[in-house]
Amino acid sequence: MPESLVLAQDVTTQPELTTDILVVLGVVALALVLFLTERLPIDVTAILLIVVLVVLEPWTGVDPSTGVSGFSNDATITVLAMLILSGGVARTGLVQELGRRMAAYAGDSIHKQLFATVLATSPASGFLNNTPIVALLVPVVTDVANRGNTSPSKLLIPLSYASQVGGMLTLIGTSTNLLASNISGRLSEEYPELHAFSMFEFTQLGAIVVVTGALYLIVVGHYLIPERVPPRADYLEEYAVSDYIAEVAVVPGSPLAGETVGDATDRFGSDIDIVQVVRDRDRSVAPRQDVQLREGDVLVVRTERSAIAAFEDLEGVEHVGKPDSVADLSTNDETGTVTELIVALDSRLVGERLDPESFREEFGAAVLGLRHRGELVNERIVGRRLDVGDTLLVQAPQETLDRLSRREDVIVAREPPRPEYRADKAPIAVAIMIGVVAVAAAGLYPILLSALAGVVAMVVTGVLEPHELYEAVEWDIIFLLAGVIPLGIALEGSGAAAYLAWLVVSTAGFLPTIVVLWLFYIVTGLITEVISNNASVVLMVPVGAAAAAGIGANPLAFVFAVTFAASTSFLGPIGYQTNLFVYGPGGYRFSDYFRVGAPLQLILSIVTVLGIAYFWGV
């Protein structure tokens, strides 16, 4: 028997701290630093991990074929297929329709609104990826709040949290569940109690978690969430747009007369962006670069406070002040709408520097303001690097917003009144999802095969167009899985997992087993807050299994505790992507997540651990 397996089965005796273990723990430390600091995009970090593990093969044991094995791993391919299936359901408008019907029921009662939010989110998240569900429901829930004279802040964090607890209803609820199942199956040779999870293996506990979380959010949670965004908020006031908006007129004889918006932008400089051209009573919102200017045109520009005075010295224009009120910037739905765009998880904008001129040309929307991680960016926004969850205040014609709502790069925070969904395909999409789940649950074929068959069925039946397959995949998640899977293999093979398990047992061995199990839940939850949920599963599942074996406990109980803890991230906006999606639209601060999430995390840790002990024993 290999030495690492002996160590994994006996962690009551201190393992030897070998060079292999030190090297692998060093790679883990590197991964933690990169995930925490976000110096590199998450997919680039994943690729770097593969390279480092293979280069250090003499110590990590990861050869080139093992290094890239994550791309062909069952969990990775299954997650890819499930993302596509979720995208197919999204194209039918089914989730939005569910949200709208629940909104009609909610009215102006905060408790009904929260109940509707949870009911529309949690069950769906058990079968569809929760990231697109939250992306689809952000505008719906925001409209529910505004129509009911409720602050959107009261509903958006509950939306994110409800999607996370809902993901624990089935194996396919989150990518974390699938990855944990894969690791558990791989460890079954060392620990006979372990196995790959079945479709509804932990549904009974997941249902208890959902009910507990729902009761907390509906009865208690909303009291802890401040009203950061007022009901029916004036976006322009919220973003203090009037401080950065000026109007300049094209005077008679101006060299700008006859030139284009692009020419004017070149003259003004990169810090000044033309967001409207007012001609007589007509307003051109987000004008294109080739729009010709005339004498008497009034240009509404977005710039910095310090740059407004510079218009006094510009040839051919006269600074005529600011709009009489921020309401002057607002236009009716036929001309233009002011709303927010949220940078999506797999957006091409992530990591790009904001160039309002290029943004206007590509997206047809004028940028008026920016929130980064909930904080309003004052002064200079040009050149700011965009990140997931950043929220752009824009003005655009309604047809442009309709088009943007169907793109994968941004989430429109205001639901389009004329959405174009394949509603006639909704019954087919639902039937396909039911078939995928039923085949896997009955054990006829593995979930990998049934999910891939479902993807083919989505295309054949016209629910998805072939080119939409690639748009539906969140590729950074796929690369992350591919990168952390060989890291998990290195942790197990080098004996590092057994060494970490010994550290846990040596410090907590005097505690009752159920308390050690609870500590594993808490530690995993804290790790998930600073790195990805998938990375925390890769790190903690082998350690938990080894620690359980070392103290004579049930390894499956520890694996389930790690899985549930890694799939629920409530303490901050960074640990889970759905938390980032509601950051800007809710106007939240970092502390808001902790205020409402810490009690929920504590309650669910107790409920989950007691449930595991009851259903599976410790």
Short mmCIF file of C-alpha atoms in Angstrom, two decimals, residues 25 104 106-107 122 158 265 275 362 366:
data_model
loop_
_atom_site.label_atom_id
_atom_site.label_comp_id
_atom_site.label_asym_id
_atom_site.label_seq_id
_atom_site.Cartn_x
_atom_site.Cartn_y
_atom_site.Cartn_z
CA LEU A 25 1.24 23.05 0.46
CA ALA A 104 -48.32 39.82 -8.87
CA ALA A 106 -46.60 39.89 -3.53
CA GLY A 107 -48.17 43.36 -3.73
CA SER A 122 -34.84 28.16 -4.28
CA PRO A 158 -32.33 37.35 0.05
CA THR A 265 -14.72 63.78 -28.74
CA VAL A 275 -23.95 61.32 -23.77
CA GLU A 362 -20.34 48.67 -28.90
CA ALA A 366 -23.98 56.25 -22.69
#
